[in-house]
Coordinates of C-alpha atoms (C1' of nucleotides) in Angstrom, one line a residue:
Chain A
X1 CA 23.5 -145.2 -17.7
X2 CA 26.3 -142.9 -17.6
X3 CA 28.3 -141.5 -20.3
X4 CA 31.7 -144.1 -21.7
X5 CA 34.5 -144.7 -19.8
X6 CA 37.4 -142.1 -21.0
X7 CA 39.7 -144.5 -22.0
X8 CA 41.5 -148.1 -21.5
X9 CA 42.9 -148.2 -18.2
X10 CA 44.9 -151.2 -19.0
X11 CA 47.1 -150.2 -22.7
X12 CA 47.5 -146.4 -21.1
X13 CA 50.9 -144.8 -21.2
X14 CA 52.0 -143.6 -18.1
X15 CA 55.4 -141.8 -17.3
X16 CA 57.5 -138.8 -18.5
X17 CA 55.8 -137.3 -21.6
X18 CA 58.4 -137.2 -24.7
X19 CA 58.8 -134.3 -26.8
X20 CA 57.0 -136.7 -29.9
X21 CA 53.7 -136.9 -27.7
X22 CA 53.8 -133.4 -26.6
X23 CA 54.1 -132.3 -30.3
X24 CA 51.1 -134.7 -31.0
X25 CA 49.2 -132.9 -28.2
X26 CA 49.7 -129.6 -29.1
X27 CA 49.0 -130.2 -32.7
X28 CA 45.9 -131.5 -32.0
X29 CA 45.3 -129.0 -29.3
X30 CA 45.5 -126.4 -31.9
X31 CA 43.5 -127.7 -34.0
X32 CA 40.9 -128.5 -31.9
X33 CA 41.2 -126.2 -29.2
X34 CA 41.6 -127.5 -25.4
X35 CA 38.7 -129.9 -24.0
X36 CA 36.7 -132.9 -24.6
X37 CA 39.4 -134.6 -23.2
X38 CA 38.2 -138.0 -23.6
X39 CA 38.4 -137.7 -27.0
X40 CA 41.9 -136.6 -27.1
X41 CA 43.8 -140.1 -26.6
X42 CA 41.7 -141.7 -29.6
X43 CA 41.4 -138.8 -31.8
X44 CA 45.5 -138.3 -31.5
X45 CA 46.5 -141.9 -30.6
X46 CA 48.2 -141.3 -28.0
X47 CA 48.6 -144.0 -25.5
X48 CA 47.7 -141.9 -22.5
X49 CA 44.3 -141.5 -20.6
X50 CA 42.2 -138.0 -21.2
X51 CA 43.6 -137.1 -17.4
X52 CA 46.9 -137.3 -18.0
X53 CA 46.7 -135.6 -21.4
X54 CA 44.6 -132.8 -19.7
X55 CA 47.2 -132.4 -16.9
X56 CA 50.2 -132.5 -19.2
X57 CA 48.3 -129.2 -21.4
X58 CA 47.4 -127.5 -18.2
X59 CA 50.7 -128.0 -16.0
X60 CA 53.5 -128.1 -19.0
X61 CA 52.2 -127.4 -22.4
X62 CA 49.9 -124.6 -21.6
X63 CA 51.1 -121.3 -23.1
X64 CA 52.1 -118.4 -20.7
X65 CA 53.3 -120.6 -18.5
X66 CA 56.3 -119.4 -16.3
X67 CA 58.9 -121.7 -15.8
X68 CA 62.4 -121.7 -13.7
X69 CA 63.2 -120.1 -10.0
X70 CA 60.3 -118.1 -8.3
X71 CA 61.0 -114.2 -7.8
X72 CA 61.2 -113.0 -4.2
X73 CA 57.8 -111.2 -5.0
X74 CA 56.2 -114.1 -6.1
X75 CA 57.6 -116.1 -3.0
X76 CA 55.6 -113.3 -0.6
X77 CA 53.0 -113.5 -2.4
X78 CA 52.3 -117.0 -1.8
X79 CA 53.6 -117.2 1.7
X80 CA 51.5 -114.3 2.4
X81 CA 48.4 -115.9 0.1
X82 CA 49.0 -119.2 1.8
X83 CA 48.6 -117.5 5.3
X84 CA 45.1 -116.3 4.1
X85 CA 43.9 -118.5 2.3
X86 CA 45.3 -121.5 3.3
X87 CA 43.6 -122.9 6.5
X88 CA 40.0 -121.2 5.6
X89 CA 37.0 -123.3 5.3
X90 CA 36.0 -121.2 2.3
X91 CA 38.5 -122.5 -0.1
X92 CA 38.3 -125.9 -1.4
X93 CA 40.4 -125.3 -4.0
X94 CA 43.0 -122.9 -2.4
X95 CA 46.1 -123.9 -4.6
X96 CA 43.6 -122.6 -7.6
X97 CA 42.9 -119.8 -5.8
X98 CA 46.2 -118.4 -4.6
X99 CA 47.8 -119.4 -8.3
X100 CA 45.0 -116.9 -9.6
X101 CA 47.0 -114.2 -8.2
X102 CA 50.1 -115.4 -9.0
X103 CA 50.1 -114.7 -13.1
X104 CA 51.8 -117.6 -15.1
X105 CA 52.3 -119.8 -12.6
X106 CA 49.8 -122.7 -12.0
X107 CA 48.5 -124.6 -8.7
X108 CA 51.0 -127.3 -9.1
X109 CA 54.2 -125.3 -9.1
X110 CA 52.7 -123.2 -6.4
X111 CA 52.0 -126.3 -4.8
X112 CA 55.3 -127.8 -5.4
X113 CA 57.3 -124.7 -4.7
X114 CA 54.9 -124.5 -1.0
X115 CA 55.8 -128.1 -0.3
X116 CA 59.4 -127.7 -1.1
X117 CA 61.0 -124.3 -0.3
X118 CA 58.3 -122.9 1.4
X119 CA 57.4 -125.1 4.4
X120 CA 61.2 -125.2 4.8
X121 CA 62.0 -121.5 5.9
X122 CA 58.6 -120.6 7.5
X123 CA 59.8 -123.5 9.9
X124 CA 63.2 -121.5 10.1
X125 CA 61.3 -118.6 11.1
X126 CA 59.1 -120.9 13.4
X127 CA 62.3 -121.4 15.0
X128 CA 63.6 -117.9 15.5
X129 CA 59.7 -117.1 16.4
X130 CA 60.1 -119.1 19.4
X131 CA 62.7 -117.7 21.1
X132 CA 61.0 -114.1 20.8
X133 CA 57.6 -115.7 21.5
X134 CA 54.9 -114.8 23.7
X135 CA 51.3 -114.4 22.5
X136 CA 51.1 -110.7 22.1
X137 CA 53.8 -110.5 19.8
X138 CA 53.3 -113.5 17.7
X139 CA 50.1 -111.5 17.0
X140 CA 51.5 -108.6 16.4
X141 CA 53.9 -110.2 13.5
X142 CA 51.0 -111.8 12.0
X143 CA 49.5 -108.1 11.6
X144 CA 52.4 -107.1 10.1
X145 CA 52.0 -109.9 7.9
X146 CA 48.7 -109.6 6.6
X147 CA 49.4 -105.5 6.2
X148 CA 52.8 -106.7 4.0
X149 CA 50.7 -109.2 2.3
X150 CA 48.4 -106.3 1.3
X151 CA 50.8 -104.1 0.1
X152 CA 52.4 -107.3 -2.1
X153 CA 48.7 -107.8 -3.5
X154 CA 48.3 -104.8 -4.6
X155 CA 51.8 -104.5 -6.6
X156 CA 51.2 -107.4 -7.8
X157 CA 48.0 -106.4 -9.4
X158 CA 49.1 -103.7 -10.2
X159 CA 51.5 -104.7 -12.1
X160 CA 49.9 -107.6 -13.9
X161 CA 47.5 -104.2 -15.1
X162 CA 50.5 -103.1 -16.5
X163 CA 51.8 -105.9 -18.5
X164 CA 48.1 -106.5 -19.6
X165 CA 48.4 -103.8 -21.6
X166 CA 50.7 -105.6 -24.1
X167 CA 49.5 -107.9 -27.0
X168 CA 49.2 -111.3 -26.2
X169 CA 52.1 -112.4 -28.6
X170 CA 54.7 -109.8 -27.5
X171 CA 53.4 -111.1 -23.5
X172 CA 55.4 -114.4 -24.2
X173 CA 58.5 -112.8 -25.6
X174 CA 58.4 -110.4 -22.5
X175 CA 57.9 -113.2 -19.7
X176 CA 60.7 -115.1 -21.9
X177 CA 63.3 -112.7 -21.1
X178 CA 62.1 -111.0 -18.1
X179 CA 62.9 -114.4 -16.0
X180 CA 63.0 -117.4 -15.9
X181 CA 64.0 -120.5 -17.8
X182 CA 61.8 -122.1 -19.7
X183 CA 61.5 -125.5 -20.2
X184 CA 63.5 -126.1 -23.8
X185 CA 61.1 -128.1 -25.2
X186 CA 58.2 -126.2 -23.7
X187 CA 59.7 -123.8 -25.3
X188 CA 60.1 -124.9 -28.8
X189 CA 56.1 -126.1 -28.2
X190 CA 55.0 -122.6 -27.7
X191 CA 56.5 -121.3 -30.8
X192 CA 54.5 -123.4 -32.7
X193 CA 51.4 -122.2 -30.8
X194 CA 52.2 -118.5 -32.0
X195 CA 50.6 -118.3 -35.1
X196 CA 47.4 -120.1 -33.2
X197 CA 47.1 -117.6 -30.8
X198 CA 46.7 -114.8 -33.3
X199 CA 43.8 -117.1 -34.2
X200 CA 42.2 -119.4 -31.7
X201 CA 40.2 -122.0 -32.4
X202 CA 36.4 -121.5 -34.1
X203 CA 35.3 -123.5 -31.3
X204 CA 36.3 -121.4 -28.6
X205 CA 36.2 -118.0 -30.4
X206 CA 32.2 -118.5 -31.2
X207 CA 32.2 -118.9 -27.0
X208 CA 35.0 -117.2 -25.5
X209 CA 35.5 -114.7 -28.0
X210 CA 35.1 -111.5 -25.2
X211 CA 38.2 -113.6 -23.3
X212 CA 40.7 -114.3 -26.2
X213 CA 42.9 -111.0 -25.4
X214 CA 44.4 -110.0 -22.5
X215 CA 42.2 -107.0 -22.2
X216 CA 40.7 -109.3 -20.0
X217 CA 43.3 -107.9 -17.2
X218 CA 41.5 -104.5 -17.5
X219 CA 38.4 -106.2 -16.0
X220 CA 40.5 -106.7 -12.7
X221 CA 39.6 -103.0 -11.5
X222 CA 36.4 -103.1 -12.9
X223 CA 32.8 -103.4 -11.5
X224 CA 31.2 -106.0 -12.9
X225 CA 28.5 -104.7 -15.8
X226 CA 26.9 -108.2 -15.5
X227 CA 25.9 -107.0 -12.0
X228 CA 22.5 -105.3 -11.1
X229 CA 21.8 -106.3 -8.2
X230 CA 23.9 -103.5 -5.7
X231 CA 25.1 -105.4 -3.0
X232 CA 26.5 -108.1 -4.6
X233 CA 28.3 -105.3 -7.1
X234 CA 29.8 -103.0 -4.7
X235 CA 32.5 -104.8 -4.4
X236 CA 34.9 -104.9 -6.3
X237 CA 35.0 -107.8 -9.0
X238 CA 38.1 -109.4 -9.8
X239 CA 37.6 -111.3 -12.7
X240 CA 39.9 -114.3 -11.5
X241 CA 38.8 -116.0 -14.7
X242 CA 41.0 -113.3 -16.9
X243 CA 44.0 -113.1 -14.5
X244 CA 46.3 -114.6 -16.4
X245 CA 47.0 -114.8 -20.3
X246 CA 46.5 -118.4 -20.3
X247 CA 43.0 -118.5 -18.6
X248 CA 42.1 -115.7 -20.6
X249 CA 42.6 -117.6 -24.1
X250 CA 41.5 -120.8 -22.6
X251 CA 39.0 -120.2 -20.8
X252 CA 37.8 -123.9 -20.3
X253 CA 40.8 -124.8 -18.5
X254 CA 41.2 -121.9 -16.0
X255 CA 40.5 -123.3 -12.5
X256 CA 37.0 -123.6 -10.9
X257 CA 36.5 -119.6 -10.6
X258 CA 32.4 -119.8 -10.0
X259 CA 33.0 -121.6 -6.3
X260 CA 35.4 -119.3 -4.9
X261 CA 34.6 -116.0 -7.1
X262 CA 32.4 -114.7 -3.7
X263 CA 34.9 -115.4 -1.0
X264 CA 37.4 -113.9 -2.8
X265 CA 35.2 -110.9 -4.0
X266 CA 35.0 -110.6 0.1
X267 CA 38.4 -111.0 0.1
X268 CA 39.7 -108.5 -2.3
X269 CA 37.2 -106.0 -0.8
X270 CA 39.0 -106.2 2.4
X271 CA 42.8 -105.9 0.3
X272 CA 41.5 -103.0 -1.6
X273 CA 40.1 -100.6 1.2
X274 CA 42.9 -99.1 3.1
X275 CA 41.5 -98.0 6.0
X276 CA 39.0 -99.3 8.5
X277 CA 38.3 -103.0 8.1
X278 CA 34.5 -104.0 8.1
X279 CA 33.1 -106.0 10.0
X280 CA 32.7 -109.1 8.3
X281 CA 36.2 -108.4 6.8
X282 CA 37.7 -108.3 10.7
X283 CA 36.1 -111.9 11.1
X284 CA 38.5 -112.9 8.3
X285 CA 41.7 -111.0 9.8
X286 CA 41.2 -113.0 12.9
X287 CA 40.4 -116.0 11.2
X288 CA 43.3 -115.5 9.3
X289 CA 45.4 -114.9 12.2
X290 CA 44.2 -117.6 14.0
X291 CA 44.2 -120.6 11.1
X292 CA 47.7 -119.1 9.7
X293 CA 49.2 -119.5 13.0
X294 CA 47.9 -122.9 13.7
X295 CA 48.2 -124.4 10.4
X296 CA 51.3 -123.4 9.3
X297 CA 53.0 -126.5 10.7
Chain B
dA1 C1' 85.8 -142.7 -8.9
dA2 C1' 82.1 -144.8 -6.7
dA3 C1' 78.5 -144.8 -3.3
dT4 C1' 75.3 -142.3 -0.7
dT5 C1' 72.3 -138.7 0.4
dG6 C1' 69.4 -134.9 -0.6
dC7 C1' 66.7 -132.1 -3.7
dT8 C1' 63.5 -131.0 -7.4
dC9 C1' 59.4 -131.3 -10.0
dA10 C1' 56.6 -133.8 -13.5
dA11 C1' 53.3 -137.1 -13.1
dC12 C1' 50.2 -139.9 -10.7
dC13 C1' 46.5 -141.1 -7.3
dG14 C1' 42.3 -140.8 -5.0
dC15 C1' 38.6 -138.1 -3.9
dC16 C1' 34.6 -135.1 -4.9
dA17 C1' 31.2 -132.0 -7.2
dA18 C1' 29.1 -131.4 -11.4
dG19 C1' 27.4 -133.0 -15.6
dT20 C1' 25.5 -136.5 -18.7
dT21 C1' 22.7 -140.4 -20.1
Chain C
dA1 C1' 16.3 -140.6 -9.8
dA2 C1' 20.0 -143.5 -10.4
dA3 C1' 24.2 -144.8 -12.4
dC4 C1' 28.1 -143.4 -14.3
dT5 C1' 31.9 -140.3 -16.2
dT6 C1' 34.5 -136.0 -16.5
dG7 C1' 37.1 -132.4 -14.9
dG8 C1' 39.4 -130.3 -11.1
dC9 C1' 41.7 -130.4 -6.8
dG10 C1' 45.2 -131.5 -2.9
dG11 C1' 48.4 -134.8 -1.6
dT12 C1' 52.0 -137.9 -2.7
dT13 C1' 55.5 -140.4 -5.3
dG14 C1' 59.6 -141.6 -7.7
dA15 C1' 63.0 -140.8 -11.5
dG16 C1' 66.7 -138.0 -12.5
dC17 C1' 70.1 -134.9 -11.2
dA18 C1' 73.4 -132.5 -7.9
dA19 C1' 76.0 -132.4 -3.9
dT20 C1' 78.5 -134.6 -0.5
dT21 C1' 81.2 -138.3 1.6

DNA sequence: AAATTGCTCAACCGCCAAGTT
DNA sequence: AAACTTGGCGGTTGAGCAATT
């Protein structure tokens, strides 16, 4: 037999959270640290299933989250992400995987902001395309594209090196002021999570303790040490598990790294190597070229 | 001022792979 | 090995708000 069912389907919450369960969540949350979910709803009694507790911590509560309008960098990013990654049979999970590169955002804005804003003016620009189009210059755009959506990459990274460098506490204040609106109450939530972030929890410090600052960013330009075998570590390792500040001090709930850690490895080889592409890495140009321009729309 | 339409985004749903018993 | 759950994902929904008529 299989393990007990998570909770009661039938006296489960469901719904807007209010600022009482979130509170209740995040208490326990720092208590216990993130996971085990299906203990959550008993242990706290909340009336809401493990899934819906689990969401609510990794969409909303999370700390390091980024709330409010998206930057125009951030909207080329995932345009340019989406273009990439977003048709290829390699990624199942290509929400997860563009939202790696997109620090303190997670999958389901990305996903939200895609479906919404996104879709919208690329279908503008489908428009204008069309007038212009013929086959050799749609291509010829889409080159440009994937050039500009290097270049945005590697600012980006770069710059997410840069803010790395700060202590995780004084990260929140920064990303507070720098942008964007946060959510009030999400807000007031993370405040209370200050204190626990100097300190996170025994049970994830005895496993995670290497992942618990954001000197985890550092490991984005670095080979991986883990590595012996050459060919597999010539690339370069982005450590998409330490992207972002929140996956870095949780590591439980960052996003399935392990099945897309190779593709993207492949990836970021291609990103990083100005110059002549490869040819395993021209493969995924075209393949780019060809799924972005058929599966935009 | 009221009704209608459009927009946003948090939350839910269903599916699947991986893990547990 | 089989049965079952968990955790994670992409897609979708619907309540609440804003803009327009």
């Amino acid at each position: 037999m299989g393990r007990p069912p998570c909770c009661d389907k039938i006296s489960v919450k469901k719904g807007p959270w209010t600022p009482e369960e979130d509170i209740i969540l995040v208490s326990y949350i720092q208590e216990h640290g993130p996971g085990n979910w299906r203990s959550v709803p008993t242990n706290t009694g909340l009336l809401r299933c493990s899934k819906s507790c689990r969401l609510r911590w990794t969409n909303y509560l999370r700390p390091g989250i980024k709330r409010g309008n998206f930057t125009d960098h951030e909207e080329k990013m995932i345009i340019h992400l989406q273009a990439l990654l977003g048709n290829s049979f390699i990624y199942t999970s290509r929400w997860a995987a563009i939202a790696s590169y997109v620090p303190q955002r997670t999958d389901n804005d990305i996903k939200n902001y895609w479906n919404i804003h996104l879709k919208k003016k690329l279908k503008k620009l489908q428009i204008n395309e069309e007038e212009v189009s013929n086959k050799g210059q749609w291509e010829r755009r889409l080159q440009t594209d994937i050039h500009m959506a290097k270049q945005a990459l590697c600012e980006a990274l770069s710059l997410d090196k840069t803010t790395s460098k700060q202590p995780y506490n004084s990260y929140h204040e920064v990303s507070g002021s720098n942008s964007s609106i946060y959510a009030s109450s999400a807000e007031n939530i993370s405040k209370l999570l200050q204190n626990w972030m100097k300190i996170p929890p025994s049970s994830n410090s005895e496993t995670n303790s290497s992942a618990t600052t954001p000197e985890g960013f550092d490991s984005l330009f670095t080979f991986n040490s883990n590595c012996h075998s050459s060919d597999a570590c010539q690339s370069v390792s982005v450590d998409t598990a330490n992207l972002t500040p929140e996956t870095s001090l949780f590591q439980d709930e960052t996003k399935p790294i392990l099945e897309t850690q190779v593709p993207l490895t492949l990836l970021e080889k291609w990103l990083f190597e100005d110059g002549v592409a490869h040819e395993g890495q021209e493969d995924l140009i075209n393949m780019s070229l060809e799924d972005s321009a058929a599966g935009f729309f």
